[in-house]
Structure formats: structure tokens, C-alpha cells
Amino acid sequence: MTLALTTAGESHGPALVAILTGLPAGLTLDRAAIDADLHRRQQGYGRSPRQQLEQDEVEVLAGLRHGRTLGTPLALLVRNRDHRNWEWGMNPWPPEGEPSGKGAKPVTLPRPGHADLAGVLKYGHDDVRNALERASARHTAVYVAAGSVAKTLLSELGIGVAGSVLEIGGEREGWEQAIDAARADRDTLGGVVEVRASGAFPGLGSYATREDRLDARLAAALMGIQAVKGVEVGDGFALAHERGSAAHDEIEPGLRRRSNRAGGIEAGVSNGEEIVVRAAMKPLPTLMRPLDSVDLATGEPAQALVERSDVAAVEALAVVAEAVVAWELARAAREKLGGDALVDMKAAHAAYLERIRTR
Ligand SMILES: Cc1cc2nc3c(=O)[nH]c(=O)nc-3n(C[C@H](O)[C@H](O)[C@H](O)COP(=O)(O)O)c2cc1C
């Protein structure tokens, strides 16, 4: 048994949903903690006004009783409050009445860097909206809800996960000015985030197969977030410039390390040091000063779609990255320790720590 996550939901549809399977029974969840993470995802300098419009809140439909998991699929729902403005445009069923509200007019102006062109070609859509609604990062809200649950499970095992921003638009501090300048130019920015996991015990992931490798799983999880174009584990790309004598983390009595250039993972397995991963985000593709494109309805040159959009979403990415890393670590912990019930999982954790302590 492992943890698995399935999500559904369009950006302006009625709601986002997530189904989490494989969670142990007996885990106490805190609605306020999940909502606090959802709120964190909506913060950050340079976000669009949509974030004020919507205050995300989680609803639980199944898998929880009186605040404790039942060991059955946990179904989470986050409503898109903005859907009220899109009732005709994003109606799941053929809408009644004249086209009205947002999304009523088909979009035919694909944005370079977004899902628009590749999406309509692949799926045979005429309206770019049919591609962009799901490709949008709106559904990272339910990754964050799932990640919040994962963090609660990890905290039972003494593991803490935290994401932070390293730079935005090339600025390591004072990035608000860079964001203001980009906004004034009707442009967008990207940046770099870091996620650190402390207290992770050795033995998460495996070298046995490519799919088991913790570094590969974390990289896939981070790359799975919209606009992430680069991932590194530990010193990552910088290690390519080093000699071996300066690149590896020497082992001391007590099995501690003198350094942590590997970012806590060797051969796809956590080694007991802090896990450190970073993700690079490209500048967002919706520009208020649109890039050159082609009108798919006429084949003629045109300017790309302009719709409400963030100038930068790097601070939100840090929250989403934290969530997906937490999910992957919880999944690896569930595989290492088993446990239909949290109490079994914690007993296996204690027994395992005792076994490796005596080495
Ligand atoms: C938290 C977050 C917020 C985002 N907000 C926007 C946005 O407001 N406007 C935009 O054009 N792209 C935004 N993006 C990025 C696009 O969703 C993404 O670039 C697009 O889906 C194409 O996918 P790709 O960049 O992974 O190739 C956001 C990404 C994240 C992670």
C-alpha cells in the first residue's frame, strides 16, 4: 500500500477535488491548519486580484470522522468562489439562456509559454479555454490541501517540511521593487524556491528501481508544478564544477556528515541529513503587454490573450513546492513503515530508529 493522490478541477469550474488514498487510520487533522496553508498559497507580492476575491477553504466529503482519518479514501473539495461569474462560460452542462458572464466568448489567441496552443492541437479543441482551464495553476490549491495532510502525518514521525523563496526576478532580496517594475512594464517574473525537510530518517526511497528513487520522485513532483523548469537536489548543478574531494559529504563517527552537499539523498535514498531541493520557475506566460501570436480563427498574426494574471507567483510556488515535497516524503515513509493505523506506523518508525541507532 502506498499513498496516492488524484485531483480534478478547472480553474473557473465549480470546484477542485482531491482524493487521497493510503492514509493510515487515526491521524488527527486540523481544518484550520489546512485552511492556513490554502491561505498561504494565495499570498505573495505580485499576485492577481483573484486572490482577494477568493478565500480558499477545504471541505471534507469522506474519509474523516470527528477529525480523525478512517483509513479510507479521504475526499477533499475546494470551491472556486469565482465560478459565480463564470456560470454560463464554465457550466458543466449545456447552459440555458444567452451567453453571459466570463468565459462566454471563445478564446482563439494562444499565449506563448502556456498550454494554449499545444493543448488545442493535442485535444482537438476550438476554444483555447478548454485547454487553459485545467493547465492553470489554480488546482495547485488541492495539492496544497493534500500536502497539508501529508505534513500532519510527517509531523507524527518528527519530520518538518518548509518551503521558502530564494530569489524573484534575479533579486535575492528587495524583490518587491523588481515586481513593481515588472508590473509597470506590464511584464512578468520568475524565480527560485527551496524546500527543506528536517528530521527525515535514513531509508526513504530506494536505489532498487528508477521509480523508487527519492530524488527522482521529488524532481518529478516539483516539475509537475506549473512553470517549474529546473530542479536541483542539494548543491545540484554547482556540483558539476567541483572535484570529488570537494563534492561529497564525509562520514564521521556517529554516522553524521561534515557537510550536506548531497541535500540529504544518496543513491535515491534519504541519508538522515536535511533534505534540500530547489525549483526554478520561469516568468509567467500571461503578459499584460501581450506577446506575438496567431489568431487560430483566422490564421492571421495577432496579440496573445490577456486575462487577469499574476505578475509573479514565486511565493505561492514555495507553498506548493512544500506541499508536493511533503506528499512525496509521506508516500516514501508509508512505503518504508507500512501501517494501516497510525499507531502501527509510529511503532514501526520507533523500531526502525532503534535498529539503526545500534549500528
Ligand atoms: C502558483 C502558480 C501561479 C501561477 N499563476 C499564473 C498566472 O497568474 N498567469 C500565468 O500566465 N501563469 C501562471 N502560472 C504558470 C502557468 O500555469 C504555467 O506556466 C502554464 O500552465 C504552462 O505550463 P508550464 O509553464 O509548466 O510549461 C502559475 C504557476 C504557479 C505555480
Coordinates of C-alpha atoms and ligand atoms in Angstrom, one line a residue:
M1 CA 0.0 0.0 0.0
T2 CA 1.2 3.4 -0.8
L3 CA -0.2 6.9 -0.8
A4 CA -1.9 8.0 -4.0
L5 CA -3.4 11.4 -5.0
T6 CA -5.9 12.1 -7.7
T7 CA -7.2 15.6 -8.5
A8 CA -9.8 17.1 -10.7
G9 CA -11.0 20.6 -11.4
E10 CA -10.9 23.5 -13.8
S11 CA -9.7 27.0 -12.8
H12 CA -13.2 28.6 -13.1
G13 CA -15.3 25.4 -12.8
P14 CA -17.5 24.8 -9.7
A15 CA -14.8 23.3 -7.5
L16 CA -11.4 21.5 -7.2
V17 CA -11.4 18.0 -5.7
A18 CA -8.7 15.6 -4.5
I19 CA -8.9 12.0 -3.4
L20 CA -6.1 10.8 -1.1
T21 CA -5.8 7.0 -0.7
G22 CA -3.5 5.0 1.6
L23 CA -3.5 7.3 4.6
P24 CA -3.3 5.5 7.9
A25 CA -6.3 5.5 10.2
G26 CA -6.2 7.5 13.3
L27 CA -4.4 10.6 12.1
T28 CA -5.9 13.8 13.6
L29 CA -6.5 16.5 11.1
D30 CA -7.0 20.2 11.8
R31 CA -9.2 22.1 9.5
A32 CA -7.7 25.4 10.5
A33 CA -4.2 24.1 9.6
I34 CA -5.3 23.1 6.1
D35 CA -7.1 26.4 5.6
A36 CA -4.0 28.2 6.8
D37 CA -1.9 26.5 4.1
L38 CA -4.5 27.3 1.5
H39 CA -4.4 30.9 2.6
R40 CA -0.5 30.9 2.4
R41 CA -0.8 29.8 -1.2
Q42 CA -2.9 32.8 -2.0
Q43 CA -0.5 35.3 -0.5
G44 CA 2.6 36.9 -2.0
Y45 CA 3.6 40.2 -3.6
G46 CA 2.6 40.4 -7.3
R47 CA -0.5 38.1 -7.2
S48 CA -3.6 38.9 -9.2
P49 CA -6.7 40.4 -7.6
R50 CA -8.3 36.9 -7.8
Q51 CA -6.5 36.0 -4.6
Q52 CA -8.5 38.7 -2.7
L53 CA -11.7 37.6 -4.4
E54 CA -11.4 34.0 -3.2
Q55 CA -10.6 32.8 0.3
D56 CA -10.0 29.1 -0.2
E57 CA -11.4 26.7 2.4
V58 CA -11.3 22.9 2.5
E59 CA -14.4 20.8 2.7
V60 CA -14.1 17.1 3.6
L61 CA -16.5 14.8 1.9
A62 CA -15.3 11.4 3.0
G63 CA -12.6 9.5 4.9
L64 CA -12.7 11.5 8.1
R65 CA -14.9 11.2 11.2
H66 CA -14.8 13.7 14.1
G67 CA -11.4 14.9 12.8
R68 CA -9.7 11.6 12.6
T69 CA -8.9 9.6 9.4
L70 CA -10.7 6.4 8.9
G71 CA -8.0 4.7 6.7
T72 CA -10.5 5.1 3.8
P73 CA -10.1 7.4 0.8
L74 CA -10.1 11.0 2.0
A75 CA -12.0 13.3 -0.3
L76 CA -11.3 17.0 -0.2
L77 CA -13.1 19.8 -2.0
V78 CA -12.1 23.5 -2.5
R79 CA -14.8 25.6 -4.2
N80 CA -14.0 28.2 -6.8
R81 CA -15.9 31.1 -5.5
D82 CA -15.2 33.0 -8.7
H83 CA -17.3 30.4 -10.5
R84 CA -20.4 32.6 -9.9
N85 CA -19.0 34.9 -12.6
W86 CA -18.5 32.0 -15.0
E87 CA -21.7 30.2 -14.6
W88 CA -22.6 30.2 -18.3
G89 CA -19.0 30.0 -19.6
M90 CA -17.9 27.1 -17.4
N91 CA -21.1 25.3 -16.9
P92 CA -20.5 21.6 -16.8
W93 CA -23.8 21.1 -18.7
P94 CA -25.2 22.9 -21.8
P95 CA -26.1 26.3 -20.3
E96 CA -29.5 27.7 -20.7
G97 CA -30.1 31.2 -21.9
E98 CA -28.0 33.6 -23.9
P99 CA -24.2 33.5 -23.4
S100 CA -23.3 35.8 -20.5
G101 CA -20.6 36.4 -18.0
K102 CA -17.0 35.5 -18.2
G103 CA -15.8 32.7 -20.5
A104 CA -18.8 33.1 -22.8
K105 CA -16.6 34.1 -25.8
P106 CA -14.3 31.5 -27.2
V107 CA -10.5 32.2 -26.9
T108 CA -8.5 31.9 -30.1
L109 CA -5.3 33.8 -29.2
P110 CA -2.8 31.3 -27.7
R111 CA -0.2 32.6 -25.2
P112 CA 3.4 31.6 -25.9
G113 CA 4.6 29.7 -22.8
H114 CA 1.1 28.5 -21.8
A115 CA -0.8 25.3 -22.6
D116 CA -3.0 27.1 -25.1
L117 CA -1.5 26.1 -28.5
A118 CA -0.2 22.6 -27.6
G119 CA -3.5 21.9 -25.8
V120 CA -5.9 22.8 -28.6
L121 CA -3.7 20.8 -31.1
K122 CA -3.5 17.8 -28.9
Y123 CA -7.1 17.6 -27.8
G124 CA -8.8 19.0 -30.9
H125 CA -10.4 22.0 -29.2
D126 CA -11.6 25.1 -30.9
D127 CA -11.8 27.2 -27.8
V128 CA -8.4 27.6 -26.1
R129 CA -10.2 27.9 -22.8
N130 CA -10.8 24.1 -22.9
A131 CA -7.0 23.7 -22.5
L132 CA -6.1 26.5 -20.3
E133 CA -8.7 25.9 -17.6
R134 CA -7.0 22.7 -16.4
A135 CA -3.5 23.7 -17.2
S136 CA -3.8 26.7 -15.0
A137 CA -2.1 26.6 -11.6
R138 CA -5.4 27.1 -9.8
H139 CA -5.6 23.4 -9.0
T140 CA -2.4 23.6 -7.0
A141 CA -4.8 24.6 -4.2
V142 CA -5.7 20.9 -3.8
Y143 CA -2.1 19.9 -3.9
V144 CA -1.6 22.3 -1.0
A145 CA -4.6 20.7 0.9
A146 CA -3.1 17.2 0.3
G147 CA 0.3 18.4 1.2
S148 CA -1.1 19.8 4.5
V149 CA -2.5 16.4 5.3
A150 CA 0.9 14.9 4.4
K151 CA 2.7 17.4 6.7
T152 CA 0.4 16.3 9.6
L153 CA 1.4 12.7 9.0
L154 CA 5.1 13.6 8.7
S155 CA 5.0 15.6 12.0
E156 CA 3.9 12.4 13.8
L157 CA 7.2 11.0 12.6
G158 CA 9.2 14.0 13.6
I159 CA 9.7 15.3 10.1
G160 CA 9.1 19.0 9.3
V161 CA 8.9 20.5 5.8
A162 CA 9.3 24.1 4.9
G163 CA 9.4 26.0 1.6
S164 CA 10.9 29.4 1.1
V165 CA 11.7 31.9 -1.7
L166 CA 15.4 32.3 -2.7
E167 CA 15.0 34.8 -5.4
I168 CA 12.4 36.6 -7.6
G169 CA 13.4 38.2 -11.0
G170 CA 17.1 37.6 -10.1
E171 CA 16.8 39.6 -6.8
R172 CA 17.7 37.7 -3.6
E173 CA 16.1 40.4 -1.5
G174 CA 14.1 43.5 -2.2
W175 CA 12.2 41.7 -4.9
E176 CA 9.1 43.9 -4.3
Q177 CA 10.8 46.6 -6.3
A178 CA 11.5 44.2 -9.1
I179 CA 7.9 43.1 -9.1
D180 CA 6.7 46.7 -9.1
A181 CA 9.0 47.5 -12.1
A182 CA 7.7 44.4 -14.0
R183 CA 4.1 45.4 -13.3
A184 CA 4.8 48.9 -14.6
D185 CA 6.2 47.4 -17.7
R186 CA 3.2 45.0 -17.9
D187 CA 5.7 42.1 -17.8
T188 CA 6.1 39.1 -15.5
L189 CA 8.9 37.5 -13.4
G190 CA 10.0 34.0 -12.3
G191 CA 12.3 32.9 -9.5
V192 CA 13.8 30.2 -7.4
V193 CA 12.3 28.4 -4.3
E194 CA 13.8 26.0 -1.9
V195 CA 12.2 23.2 0.2
R196 CA 14.0 21.8 3.3
A197 CA 12.8 18.7 5.2
S198 CA 14.3 18.2 8.7
G199 CA 14.1 15.1 10.8
A200 CA 13.8 12.8 7.8
F201 CA 15.2 9.4 8.8
P202 CA 17.6 7.4 6.5
G203 CA 15.9 5.0 4.2
L204 CA 13.2 7.0 2.4
G205 CA 13.2 5.9 -1.2
S206 CA 15.4 3.2 -2.8
Y207 CA 18.0 2.6 -5.4
A208 CA 16.3 -0.6 -6.4
T209 CA 14.4 0.9 -9.3
R210 CA 14.3 4.3 -11.1
E211 CA 10.7 4.8 -9.9
D212 CA 11.7 4.2 -6.3
R213 CA 14.5 6.8 -6.2
L214 CA 13.6 9.6 -3.8
D215 CA 15.5 12.3 -5.8
A216 CA 13.6 11.2 -9.0
R217 CA 10.3 11.3 -7.2
L218 CA 10.9 14.8 -5.7
A219 CA 12.1 16.1 -9.1
A220 CA 9.0 14.7 -10.8
A221 CA 6.8 16.2 -8.1
L222 CA 8.4 19.6 -8.4
M223 CA 8.5 19.5 -12.2
G224 CA 4.8 18.6 -12.1
I225 CA 4.0 22.1 -10.8
Q226 CA 3.2 24.7 -13.5
A227 CA 6.0 26.9 -14.6
V228 CA 8.8 24.9 -12.9
K229 CA 11.6 24.4 -15.4
G230 CA 14.5 23.3 -13.3
V231 CA 15.0 21.2 -10.2
E232 CA 18.2 20.5 -8.2
V233 CA 18.9 18.3 -5.2
G234 CA 21.4 19.6 -2.7
D235 CA 24.2 21.5 -4.5
G236 CA 22.8 20.1 -7.8
F237 CA 24.3 22.0 -10.8
A238 CA 27.1 23.5 -8.7
L239 CA 28.5 20.0 -8.1
A240 CA 29.3 19.7 -11.8
H241 CA 32.1 22.3 -11.3
E242 CA 33.7 20.6 -8.3
R243 CA 36.2 17.8 -7.8
G244 CA 35.0 14.7 -6.0
S245 CA 37.1 15.6 -2.9
A246 CA 35.1 18.8 -2.6
A247 CA 31.7 17.4 -3.6
H248 CA 30.9 14.6 -1.2
D249 CA 29.9 14.6 2.4
E250 CA 32.5 12.9 4.6
I251 CA 31.2 10.5 7.3
E252 CA 32.1 10.9 10.9
P253 CA 31.8 8.6 13.9
G254 CA 28.1 8.6 14.9
L255 CA 27.4 8.4 11.2
R256 CA 27.0 12.2 10.9
R257 CA 28.2 14.1 7.9
R258 CA 30.7 17.1 7.8
S259 CA 28.6 18.7 5.1
N260 CA 25.4 18.2 3.2
R261 CA 26.1 18.9 -0.5
A262 CA 24.0 15.9 -1.4
G263 CA 21.0 17.5 0.0
G264 CA 20.2 14.5 2.2
I265 CA 19.8 12.0 -0.6
E266 CA 22.4 9.5 -1.8
A267 CA 21.6 6.8 -4.4
G268 CA 18.0 7.8 -4.3
V269 CA 17.7 7.1 -0.6
S270 CA 17.5 9.7 2.2
N271 CA 20.7 9.5 4.4
G272 CA 19.4 11.2 7.6
E273 CA 20.7 14.7 6.7
E274 CA 18.3 17.6 6.0
I275 CA 16.7 17.1 2.6
V276 CA 17.2 20.2 0.4
V277 CA 15.7 20.7 -3.0
R278 CA 15.3 23.7 -5.2
A279 CA 13.0 24.6 -8.1
A280 CA 13.3 27.3 -10.8
M281 CA 10.2 29.0 -12.1
K282 CA 10.0 30.7 -15.4
P283 CA 8.3 34.1 -15.8
L284 CA 4.6 33.7 -16.1
P285 CA 3.3 33.5 -19.6
T286 CA 0.3 35.8 -19.4
L287 CA 1.6 39.3 -20.0
M288 CA -0.5 42.5 -19.8
R289 CA 1.6 43.6 -22.8
P290 CA 0.9 40.5 -24.9
L291 CA 3.4 38.6 -27.0
D292 CA 3.1 38.0 -30.7
S293 CA 0.8 35.1 -31.6
V294 CA -1.7 34.0 -34.2
D295 CA -5.5 34.1 -34.2
L296 CA -6.5 30.5 -34.5
A297 CA -9.8 31.5 -36.0
T298 CA -8.2 33.4 -38.9
G299 CA -4.6 32.2 -39.1
E300 CA -3.5 35.9 -39.0
P301 CA -0.9 37.5 -36.8
A302 CA -2.4 38.7 -33.5
Q303 CA -1.6 39.6 -29.9
A304 CA -1.9 36.8 -27.3
L305 CA -4.7 36.5 -24.9
V306 CA -4.7 39.0 -22.0
E307 CA -6.6 37.9 -18.9
R308 CA -6.3 38.6 -15.2
S309 CA -3.0 37.2 -14.1
D310 CA -0.2 37.3 -11.5
V311 CA 3.0 39.4 -12.2
A312 CA 4.9 36.8 -10.1
A313 CA 3.8 33.7 -8.2
V314 CA 7.1 32.6 -6.7
E315 CA 6.0 33.0 -3.1
A316 CA 2.9 30.8 -3.9
L317 CA 5.2 28.3 -5.6
A318 CA 7.2 28.0 -2.4
V319 CA 4.0 26.8 -0.7
V320 CA 3.0 24.5 -3.5
A321 CA 6.6 23.0 -3.6
E322 CA 6.5 22.5 0.1
A323 CA 3.2 20.6 -0.3
V324 CA 4.4 18.3 -3.1
V325 CA 7.6 17.5 -1.3
A326 CA 5.7 16.7 1.9
W327 CA 3.4 14.4 -0.1
E328 CA 6.3 12.5 -1.7
L329 CA 8.1 12.2 1.7
A330 CA 4.9 10.9 3.3
R331 CA 4.4 8.5 0.5
A332 CA 8.0 7.2 0.9
A333 CA 7.5 7.0 4.7
R334 CA 4.3 5.0 4.2
E335 CA 6.2 2.5 2.0
K336 CA 9.1 2.1 4.4
L337 CA 7.0 1.8 7.6
G338 CA 3.7 0.4 6.4
G339 CA 0.8 1.0 8.7
D340 CA -2.9 0.8 8.2
A341 CA -3.1 2.5 11.5
L342 CA -1.0 5.5 12.6
V343 CA -0.2 3.6 15.8
D344 CA 1.4 0.8 13.8
M345 CA 3.3 3.3 11.7
K346 CA 4.7 5.0 14.7
A347 CA 5.7 1.7 16.3
A348 CA 7.5 0.6 13.1
H349 CA 9.2 4.0 13.0
A350 CA 10.5 3.6 16.6
A351 CA 11.7 0.1 16.0
Y352 CA 13.5 1.1 12.8
L353 CA 15.2 4.0 14.5
E354 CA 16.3 1.7 17.3
R355 CA 17.7 -0.8 14.9
I356 CA 19.8 1.8 13.0
R357 CA 20.8 3.5 16.2
T358 CA 22.8 0.5 17.3
R359 CA 24.9 0.5 14.1
Ligands
LIG1 C1 1.2 29.3 -8.0 C2 1.3 29.5 -9.5 C3 0.5 30.6 -10.0 C4 0.6 30.8 -11.4 N1 -0.1 31.9 -11.9 C5 -0.1 32.2 -13.2 C6 -0.7 33.4 -13.7 O1 -1.4 34.1 -13.0 N2 -0.6 33.6 -15.0 C7 0.1 32.8 -15.9 O2 0.1 33.1 -17.1 N3 0.7 31.7 -15.4 C8 0.6 31.4 -14.1 N4 1.3 30.3 -13.7 C9 2.1 29.4 -14.6 C10 1.2 28.7 -15.6 O3 0.2 27.9 -15.0 C11 2.1 27.8 -16.5 O4 3.2 28.5 -17.0 C12 1.3 27.2 -17.7 O5 0.4 26.3 -17.1 C13 2.2 26.4 -18.7 O6 2.9 25.4 -18.1 P1 4.5 25.3 -18.0 O7 4.9 26.7 -17.6 O8 4.7 24.3 -16.9 O9 5.0 24.9 -19.3 C14 1.3 30.0 -12.3 C15 2.0 28.9 -11.7 C16 2.0 28.7 -10.4 C17 2.8 27.5 -9.8

